[in-house]
Amino acid sequence: MKSRTALSAFAVCGVCVVLAPLTGCGGGGDGTGRKPSPSSPSAGAPSAPAESRAPAPGKGSKDPDDINGDGYRDLVVRVPVGGGANEARDDERVGVVYGSAKGLDPSTRTVHGRRDLGLPDPPEGSGAGDGVAAETVVSADLDGDGFPDFVTTVAGETVEDGQVSAARTVPYVTWGGPGGPAAGAGATPVRLPQSASKLGLESVVRGDFDGDGHHDLAGLAYNQSSMVVLYGPFTRAGAPARTDTGLPWSDGSLVVDDIDPSGKPRATSLLLHETSDGEQSGNILYPARRGSGPSADGRRLRLGNAHAFGDFDGDGQRDVAVGDDRGRNDEPGYETEAPDVDGSLAVYPGSGGAPVTHRLPEVPEGAGTDYGPGGFVAADPDGDGRDGILVATYEGATLIDGDKRTPVRRSAPKGPAKWRHARPAGAADFDRDGKDELILHWAAGTLFGLYGQDPTHWWITDGTTSRDEASFTTTGFAPRAS
């Protein structure tokens, strides 16, 4: 069974993308730049826009996903170099599709490889070339100049630290500016505490963990000594303002609440998702408070491989949803989950009250797989201030907003019928109208069909309607490898 935590974090988004999730002229539903009329249905399969132009320089922003600082969110995507799905991951690049008052415009984009971001050469014999995996990149304004920086986790030569032997893995900062990350300039390694410096960090995420308005980083020490929180602002030499190694290490990956895109200070809590081999695994929440950072007294939550932070009850406080992503261990005797886990999610209120449980949409007969259809996304497509939970299903997604359930579907015209549905990848207000657009993506082939990896086709929906504000493919964003 392929470990859930080993799957692409970017594919699950949140998000995190990479991705979890990030964001000119508005892109059309047909990929040509034309927006569909309000009364027309969504256009068909996305296509690659022929044009490509650089974004207009901005004046600065407090949003970590506003890459050029023009006041509109941007979207960071994986870009295959070979022109299609299932390409070698060593050949991929990182793309940015920029936003405006009309939403995302796929014709306004930039594409970045390893050399563009000033990252060190890969270890000899690794064959990595100029590739950059999108899930290794997060954006955060570490120096507080109003322009998000790209923080890329880079694996180097193998070293040993005690009983652990692994490639030294260090976050490198490519400093941002009005045109996005500075092309060609050398990236700066982040200075790590001595306890974690030899092997570095894994599962690096961004946040504002003490709620002071400065962007921070967190990761798990590869030598298993602790969780590491690096507080901003950072100097241009890569040094954080302070470091905390008081949170315990555990085998797993980090999930983090969103930084408020308005720049309003908000302490972002951390969740440690314990390692899974397909079964629904444990979660420990480290609540953050302004002025103090994440509490070392973690709260153990229910089992579940899907997660989302948001304000799901509309009380102004941040909640966390944890639930069943429908993944199952395929070893004999472990095909099912306990009744309190199977087919449900729980919302833990930020006020500290008892969790509220919701049933998930039923799995269509014969559609289930060992890997499940995907995870959860927080989204507020009606702009009422209360987030819904966009849940991946085997037919696309369903938005659970209180007692209301709304299916959200986009389908590709080719491939096996059971794998044509697009998966939810994130949500953001790209046009700054106060309402979230939903991000769905898709790719041909088994990597996406089973695991949700390496998406090539993207839909930016007009809320939960059948219309799209933009749609595009990334297969033409970069030239073919020579």
Coordinates of C-alpha atoms in Angstrom, one line a residue:
M1 CA 0.0 0.0 0.0
K2 CA 1.4 3.4 -0.9
S3 CA 1.6 5.6 2.1
R4 CA -0.9 8.5 2.0
T5 CA 1.6 10.9 3.5
A6 CA 4.0 10.0 0.6
L7 CA 1.5 11.3 -1.9
S8 CA 1.9 14.7 -3.5
A9 CA 1.0 17.4 -1.0
F10 CA 0.3 19.7 -3.9
A11 CA -2.2 17.3 -5.4
V12 CA -4.1 17.2 -2.2
C13 CA -3.7 21.0 -1.8
G14 CA -4.2 22.9 1.1
V15 CA -2.9 23.9 -0.7
C16 CA -1.0 23.6 -0.2
V17 CA -1.2 23.6 -1.8
V18 CA 1.0 24.1 -2.1
L19 CA -0.4 24.6 -2.1
A20 CA -1.2 24.3 -1.0
P21 CA -3.3 26.8 -2.5
L22 CA -1.9 30.9 -4.5
T23 CA -3.3 33.8 -7.7
G24 CA -3.9 40.9 -16.0
C25 CA -7.0 40.0 -17.6
G26 CA -9.6 37.4 -16.8
G27 CA -9.1 34.0 -18.4
G28 CA -11.9 32.6 -20.4
G29 CA -13.6 29.2 -19.9
D30 CA -12.2 28.1 -23.2
G31 CA -8.6 29.1 -22.5
T32 CA -8.7 31.9 -25.1
G33 CA -9.2 34.8 -22.7
R34 CA -12.9 35.1 -23.3
K35 CA -15.1 34.9 -20.2
P36 CA -18.3 32.9 -20.6
S37 CA -21.5 34.9 -20.4
P38 CA -23.4 34.7 -17.1
S39 CA -26.2 32.7 -18.7
S40 CA -24.0 30.2 -20.6
P41 CA -22.9 26.9 -19.3
S42 CA -19.3 26.1 -18.5
A43 CA -17.1 25.6 -21.6
G44 CA -15.7 22.2 -22.3
A45 CA -12.2 20.8 -21.7
P46 CA -9.6 23.4 -20.9
S47 CA -7.0 24.4 -23.5
A48 CA -3.6 26.0 -23.3
P49 CA -3.5 29.7 -24.2
A50 CA -1.0 30.5 -26.9
E51 CA 0.0 33.8 -25.5
S52 CA 2.3 34.4 -22.5
R53 CA 3.0 37.7 -21.0
A54 CA 4.7 38.9 -17.8
P55 CA 2.6 40.3 -15.0
A56 CA 2.3 44.0 -14.3
P57 CA 4.5 45.0 -11.4
G58 CA 2.7 45.6 -8.1
K59 CA 3.3 48.0 -5.2
G60 CA 3.3 45.4 -2.5
S61 CA 0.7 43.3 -0.6
K62 CA 0.2 41.5 2.7
D63 CA -1.1 38.4 1.0
P64 CA 1.4 35.5 0.8
D65 CA -0.3 34.3 -2.4
D66 CA -0.1 37.7 -4.2
I67 CA 3.2 36.9 -5.9
N68 CA 3.7 40.2 -7.8
G69 CA 2.1 42.4 -5.1
D70 CA -0.6 43.9 -7.2
G71 CA -3.5 43.2 -4.8
Y72 CA -4.8 40.1 -6.4
R73 CA -4.1 36.5 -5.5
D74 CA -2.1 34.2 -7.8
L75 CA -2.1 30.5 -8.4
V76 CA 1.1 28.3 -8.2
V77 CA 0.9 25.2 -10.4
R78 CA 2.9 22.3 -11.5
V79 CA 4.2 22.6 -15.1
P80 CA 5.2 19.5 -17.0
V81 CA 8.1 20.1 -19.4
G82 CA 7.4 17.1 -21.7
G83 CA 3.9 18.4 -22.6
G84 CA 1.7 15.9 -20.8
A85 CA 0.7 13.9 -17.8
N86 CA 2.9 11.3 -16.2
E87 CA 6.1 13.0 -17.3
A88 CA 9.3 12.5 -15.2
R89 CA 9.0 14.6 -12.1
D90 CA 12.6 15.6 -12.5
D91 CA 11.6 17.6 -15.6
E92 CA 8.8 19.6 -14.1
R93 CA 8.8 23.4 -13.4
V94 CA 6.8 25.7 -11.1
G95 CA 4.4 28.1 -12.8
V96 CA 2.5 31.1 -11.5
V97 CA -0.8 32.2 -13.1
Y98 CA -1.6 35.7 -12.2
G99 CA -4.9 37.3 -11.1
S100 CA -6.7 40.6 -11.6
A101 CA -10.1 42.2 -11.2
K102 CA -11.4 39.7 -13.8
G103 CA -9.8 36.7 -12.1
L104 CA -7.0 34.5 -13.1
D105 CA -5.6 35.0 -16.6
P106 CA -3.7 32.0 -17.9
S107 CA -2.0 34.2 -20.5
T108 CA -0.3 36.1 -17.8
R109 CA 2.1 33.6 -16.3
T110 CA 5.7 32.9 -15.4
V111 CA 7.5 29.5 -15.3
H112 CA 10.5 28.8 -13.0
G113 CA 13.1 26.1 -13.0
R114 CA 15.8 25.3 -10.6
R115 CA 18.3 27.8 -12.2
D116 CA 15.6 30.5 -12.4
L117 CA 15.1 30.3 -8.7
G118 CA 18.9 30.3 -8.0
L119 CA 18.8 26.9 -6.3
P120 CA 22.0 24.9 -5.8
D121 CA 22.8 22.2 -8.3
P122 CA 21.4 18.7 -7.5
P123 CA 23.8 16.0 -6.2
E124 CA 25.9 14.5 -8.9
G125 CA 24.2 11.5 -10.5
S126 CA 20.7 12.4 -9.3
G127 CA 19.5 13.3 -12.8
A128 CA 17.4 16.1 -11.4
G129 CA 18.5 18.6 -14.0
D130 CA 16.6 21.9 -13.9
G131 CA 13.4 20.5 -12.4
V132 CA 11.5 21.8 -9.4
A133 CA 8.7 19.9 -7.8
A134 CA 5.8 22.2 -7.1
E135 CA 5.0 20.5 -3.8
T136 CA 8.4 21.5 -2.5
V137 CA 7.6 25.2 -2.9
V138 CA 5.7 27.5 -0.5
S139 CA 5.3 31.3 -0.8
A140 CA 5.7 33.6 2.2
D141 CA 6.9 37.2 2.6
L142 CA 9.8 36.4 4.9
D143 CA 11.5 39.8 4.9
G144 CA 8.2 41.8 5.1
D145 CA 8.8 43.9 2.0
G146 CA 5.3 43.3 0.6
F147 CA 6.4 40.7 -2.0
P148 CA 6.1 37.0 -1.3
D149 CA 9.3 34.9 -1.6
F150 CA 9.5 31.4 -2.9
V151 CA 10.8 28.9 -0.2
T152 CA 11.9 25.7 -1.9
T153 CA 12.9 22.6 0.1
V154 CA 16.1 21.3 -1.6
A155 CA 17.6 17.8 -1.0
G156 CA 21.4 17.6 -1.1
E157 CA 24.1 15.0 -0.4
T158 CA 23.4 12.2 2.1
V159 CA 24.7 12.8 5.6
E160 CA 24.3 11.1 9.0
D161 CA 23.2 12.4 12.3
G162 CA 23.1 9.9 15.1
Q163 CA 21.0 6.9 13.9
V164 CA 19.5 8.8 10.9
S165 CA 21.0 8.8 7.5
A166 CA 19.3 10.9 4.8
A167 CA 19.8 13.6 2.2
R168 CA 20.4 17.0 3.9
T169 CA 17.2 18.9 3.2
V170 CA 17.2 22.6 3.6
P171 CA 14.7 25.4 2.7
Y172 CA 16.1 28.0 0.2
V173 CA 14.6 31.4 -0.2
T174 CA 14.3 33.1 -3.6
W175 CA 13.5 36.6 -2.7
G176 CA 10.4 38.2 -4.3
G177 CA 9.8 41.5 -6.0
P178 CA 7.3 43.4 -8.2
G179 CA 7.9 40.9 -11.0
G180 CA 7.8 37.8 -8.8
P181 CA 10.8 35.7 -7.7
A182 CA 14.1 37.3 -8.8
A183 CA 15.3 35.2 -11.7
G184 CA 18.9 34.2 -11.8
A185 CA 19.8 35.6 -8.3
G186 CA 21.3 33.0 -5.9
A187 CA 18.8 31.6 -3.4
T188 CA 19.5 32.0 0.3
P189 CA 19.6 28.9 2.6
V190 CA 17.4 29.4 5.7
R191 CA 19.5 29.3 8.9
L192 CA 18.4 26.4 11.0
P193 CA 18.9 25.8 14.8
Q194 CA 22.0 23.7 15.6
S195 CA 19.8 20.8 16.7
A196 CA 18.4 20.4 13.2
S197 CA 21.1 21.9 11.0
K198 CA 23.0 18.7 10.0
L199 CA 20.1 16.9 8.3
G200 CA 17.7 19.8 7.9
L201 CA 13.9 19.9 7.8
E202 CA 11.0 18.0 6.1
S203 CA 7.4 18.9 5.6
V204 CA 8.1 22.7 5.6
V205 CA 5.0 24.9 5.8
R206 CA 4.3 28.6 6.2
G207 CA 2.2 30.4 8.7
D208 CA 1.9 33.2 11.2
F209 CA 2.2 31.1 14.3
D210 CA 2.3 33.9 16.9
G211 CA -0.1 36.2 15.1
D212 CA 2.2 39.2 14.9
G213 CA 1.7 39.8 11.1
H214 CA 5.1 38.4 10.1
H215 CA 5.3 35.2 8.1
D216 CA 6.9 32.2 9.7
L217 CA 8.0 28.7 8.7
A218 CA 7.7 25.4 10.4
G219 CA 9.0 21.9 9.7
L220 CA 9.9 18.6 11.2
A221 CA 13.6 18.0 12.0
Y222 CA 14.9 15.2 9.9
N223 CA 17.0 13.9 12.8
Q224 CA 13.7 13.4 14.7
S225 CA 14.7 15.8 17.5
S226 CA 11.7 18.2 17.4
M227 CA 9.3 20.2 15.4
V228 CA 11.0 23.5 14.4
V229 CA 9.3 26.8 14.2
L230 CA 11.2 29.7 12.6
Y231 CA 9.6 33.1 13.3
G232 CA 9.8 36.1 10.9
P233 CA 10.8 38.6 9.9
F234 CA 13.9 36.9 8.3
T235 CA 17.1 38.7 7.4
R236 CA 18.3 38.6 3.8
A237 CA 21.0 36.2 5.1
G238 CA 18.2 33.7 5.9
A239 CA 18.2 34.2 9.7
P240 CA 14.8 34.1 11.5
A241 CA 14.0 36.6 14.2
R242 CA 13.7 33.7 16.7
T243 CA 13.5 29.9 16.7
D244 CA 11.4 27.5 18.8
T245 CA 12.3 23.8 19.1
G246 CA 10.0 23.0 22.0
L247 CA 7.3 21.2 20.1
P248 CA 7.7 17.4 19.9
W249 CA 8.7 15.5 16.8
S250 CA 6.5 12.7 15.5
D251 CA 6.6 10.7 12.3
G252 CA 4.1 12.4 9.9
S253 CA 3.5 15.6 8.0
L254 CA 2.4 19.1 9.0
V255 CA -0.9 20.8 8.1
V256 CA -1.4 24.5 8.8
D257 CA -4.1 27.1 8.9
D258 CA -4.1 29.9 6.3
I259 CA -2.5 33.3 6.7
D260 CA -5.3 35.9 6.4
P261 CA -4.9 37.3 2.8
S262 CA -6.0 40.7 4.0
G263 CA -2.9 41.0 6.2
K264 CA -5.0 41.1 9.4
P265 CA -2.8 39.3 12.1
R266 CA -4.2 35.9 12.9
A267 CA -2.4 33.1 14.7
T268 CA -2.3 30.0 12.6
S269 CA -2.5 26.7 14.3
L270 CA -0.5 23.6 13.4
L271 CA -1.8 20.1 12.9
L272 CA 0.5 17.0 12.9
H273 CA -0.9 14.2 10.7
E274 CA 0.6 11.0 11.7
T275 CA 2.0 8.6 9.2
S276 CA -0.5 6.5 7.3
D277 CA -0.2 3.3 5.2
G278 CA -3.7 3.8 3.8
E279 CA -5.6 3.5 7.0
Q280 CA -7.1 6.7 8.5
S281 CA -4.4 7.9 10.9
G282 CA -4.1 10.1 13.9
N283 CA -3.9 13.9 14.2
I284 CA -2.6 16.2 16.9
L285 CA -3.6 19.8 17.0
Y286 CA -1.2 22.5 18.4
P287 CA -3.5 25.5 18.8
A288 CA -1.8 28.9 18.2
R289 CA -2.5 32.1 20.1
R290 CA -1.4 35.6 19.4
G291 CA 1.8 36.5 21.1
S292 CA 2.7 33.0 22.1
G293 CA 2.7 30.7 19.1
P294 CA 1.5 27.0 19.0
S295 CA 0.9 25.4 22.4
A296 CA 3.2 22.5 23.3
D297 CA 0.2 20.8 24.8
G298 CA -1.2 19.2 21.7
R299 CA -4.8 18.1 21.5
R300 CA -5.4 14.7 20.0
L301 CA -8.2 14.7 17.4
R302 CA -10.1 11.8 15.7
L303 CA -8.6 9.6 13.0
G304 CA -8.7 10.9 9.5
N305 CA -6.5 11.7 6.5
A306 CA -8.4 14.7 5.2
H307 CA -8.1 18.1 6.9
A308 CA -9.2 21.7 6.4
F309 CA -9.0 24.9 8.6
G310 CA -11.7 27.5 8.3
D311 CA -14.6 29.3 10.1
F312 CA -17.2 26.6 9.5
D313 CA -19.7 27.9 12.0
G314 CA -19.4 31.7 11.2
D315 CA -18.5 32.8 14.7
G316 CA -15.3 34.5 13.6
Q317 CA -13.0 31.9 15.2
R318 CA -10.9 29.3 13.3
D319 CA -12.1 25.7 13.3
V320 CA -10.5 22.6 12.0
A321 CA -12.3 19.8 10.1
V322 CA -10.8 16.2 10.1
G323 CA -12.3 13.3 8.4
D324 CA -12.3 10.1 6.3
D325 CA -10.7 10.6 2.9
R326 CA -12.0 7.1 2.0
G327 CA -8.4 5.7 1.8
R328 CA -8.0 2.2 3.1
N329 CA -5.1 -0.1 3.9
D330 CA -5.2 -3.0 1.4
E331 CA -3.7 -5.6 3.7
P332 CA -6.0 -8.5 4.7
G333 CA -8.2 -7.6 7.6
Y334 CA -7.8 -3.8 7.4
E335 CA -10.2 -2.9 4.6
T336 CA -12.6 -1.1 6.8
E337 CA -12.6 1.7 9.4
A338 CA -14.3 1.9 12.8
P339 CA -18.0 3.2 12.6
D340 CA -17.1 6.5 14.2
V341 CA -14.5 7.1 11.4
D342 CA -16.0 5.5 8.3
G343 CA -17.7 8.0 6.0
S344 CA -17.7 11.0 8.3
L345 CA -15.9 14.2 9.2
A346 CA -15.8 16.1 12.5
V347 CA -15.5 19.9 12.9
Y348 CA -13.7 21.0 16.0
P349 CA -14.9 24.5 16.9
G350 CA -12.3 27.2 17.6
S351 CA -14.3 28.1 20.7
G352 CA -13.3 24.7 22.2
G353 CA -16.7 23.1 22.2
A354 CA -17.6 19.5 21.3
P355 CA -16.9 18.5 17.7
V356 CA -19.8 18.4 15.3
T357 CA -20.0 15.3 13.0
H358 CA -21.2 15.2 9.4
R359 CA -21.8 12.3 7.2
L360 CA -19.9 12.2 3.9
P361 CA -21.6 11.6 0.5
E362 CA -22.1 7.9 -0.2
V363 CA -19.6 6.1 -2.4
P364 CA -21.2 5.1 -5.8
E365 CA -21.3 1.3 -6.2
G366 CA -18.1 -0.1 -7.6
A367 CA -16.3 3.3 -7.5
G368 CA -14.2 2.9 -4.3
T369 CA -10.4 2.5 -4.4
D370 CA -7.8 1.9 -1.8
Y371 CA -6.6 5.5 -2.2
G372 CA -9.9 7.4 -1.9
P373 CA -11.0 10.4 -4.1
G374 CA -9.0 13.1 -2.3
G375 CA -9.3 15.5 0.6
F376 CA -11.1 18.5 2.0
V377 CA -10.9 22.3 1.1
A378 CA -12.3 25.2 3.1
A379 CA -14.3 27.6 0.8
D380 CA -16.7 30.5 1.1
P381 CA -18.2 30.8 -2.5
D382 CA -21.2 32.9 -1.4
G383 CA -19.1 35.4 0.6
D384 CA -21.3 35.1 3.7
G385 CA -18.3 34.8 6.0
R386 CA -18.9 31.2 6.9
D387 CA -16.8 28.6 5.2
G388 CA -18.1 25.4 3.7
I389 CA -16.1 22.2 3.4
L390 CA -15.5 21.1 -0.2
V391 CA -15.2 17.3 0.0
A392 CA -13.7 15.2 -2.8
T393 CA -16.0 12.5 -4.1
Y394 CA -15.7 9.8 -6.8
E395 CA -17.8 12.1 -9.0
G396 CA -16.0 15.4 -8.3
A397 CA -16.8 17.3 -5.1
T398 CA -19.6 18.3 -2.8
L399 CA -19.7 21.5 -0.8
I400 CA -21.0 20.9 2.7
D401 CA -22.2 24.2 4.1
G402 CA -24.2 23.7 7.3
D403 CA -27.2 21.5 6.2
K404 CA -26.8 22.4 2.6
R405 CA -25.0 20.2 0.1
T406 CA -24.0 21.3 -3.4
P407 CA -22.4 19.0 -6.0
V408 CA -19.5 20.6 -7.9
R409 CA -18.4 18.7 -11.0
R410 CA -16.1 19.1 -14.0
S411 CA -15.3 16.3 -16.3
A412 CA -12.7 15.6 -18.9
P413 CA -13.8 14.2 -22.3
K414 CA -11.2 11.4 -22.5
G415 CA -9.9 8.5 -20.5
P416 CA -11.7 5.8 -18.4
A417 CA -15.1 7.1 -17.3
K418 CA -14.4 6.5 -13.7
W419 CA -11.3 8.8 -13.8
R420 CA -12.7 11.7 -15.8
H421 CA -13.9 13.7 -12.9
A422 CA -11.8 16.7 -11.7
R423 CA -10.7 16.8 -8.1
P424 CA -10.9 19.8 -5.8
A425 CA -7.6 21.4 -5.3
G426 CA -8.3 24.6 -3.4
A427 CA -10.3 27.8 -3.2
A428 CA -9.4 31.5 -3.2
D429 CA -10.9 34.9 -4.1
F430 CA -8.8 35.6 -7.2
D431 CA -10.9 38.6 -8.4
R432 CA -11.3 40.2 -4.9
D433 CA -15.1 40.3 -5.1
G434 CA -15.5 38.8 -1.6
K435 CA -16.4 35.3 -2.8
D436 CA -14.2 32.3 -3.3
E437 CA -13.7 30.6 -6.6
L438 CA -13.2 26.9 -6.4
I439 CA -10.1 25.3 -8.0
L440 CA -10.5 21.9 -9.6
H441 CA -7.9 19.9 -11.6
W442 CA -7.4 16.8 -13.6
A443 CA -4.9 14.7 -15.6
A444 CA -5.0 11.7 -17.8
G445 CA -3.4 8.5 -16.6
T446 CA -3.2 6.3 -13.5
L447 CA -1.0 8.7 -11.4
F448 CA -3.9 11.2 -11.3
G449 CA -6.7 8.6 -11.4
L450 CA -5.4 6.7 -8.4
Y451 CA -3.4 9.3 -6.4
G452 CA -4.4 12.7 -7.7
Q453 CA -0.8 13.4 -8.7
D454 CA 0.6 15.6 -11.5
P455 CA -2.5 17.6 -12.7
T456 CA -2.4 19.2 -16.1
H457 CA -6.0 20.6 -16.6
W458 CA -7.4 23.3 -14.4
W459 CA -10.9 24.9 -13.8
I460 CA -11.5 28.0 -11.7
T461 CA -15.2 27.9 -11.1
D462 CA -17.7 30.7 -10.7
G463 CA -18.6 29.6 -7.2
T464 CA -20.6 26.4 -7.2
T465 CA -22.3 27.2 -10.5
S466 CA -21.6 25.3 -13.8
R467 CA -19.8 28.3 -15.1
D468 CA -16.0 28.8 -15.1
E469 CA -14.2 32.1 -14.5
A470 CA -11.1 30.5 -16.2
S471 CA -9.9 27.2 -17.4
F472 CA -6.6 26.1 -18.9
T473 CA -4.0 23.4 -19.3
T474 CA -0.4 23.7 -18.2
T475 CA 0.9 21.3 -20.9
G476 CA 1.9 24.2 -23.1
F477 CA 3.3 26.5 -20.4
A478 CA 6.9 25.3 -20.8
P479 CA 8.9 24.2 -23.9
R480 CA 9.5 20.6 -24.5
A481 CA 12.7 19.2 -23.1
S482 CA 15.5 19.1 -25.7

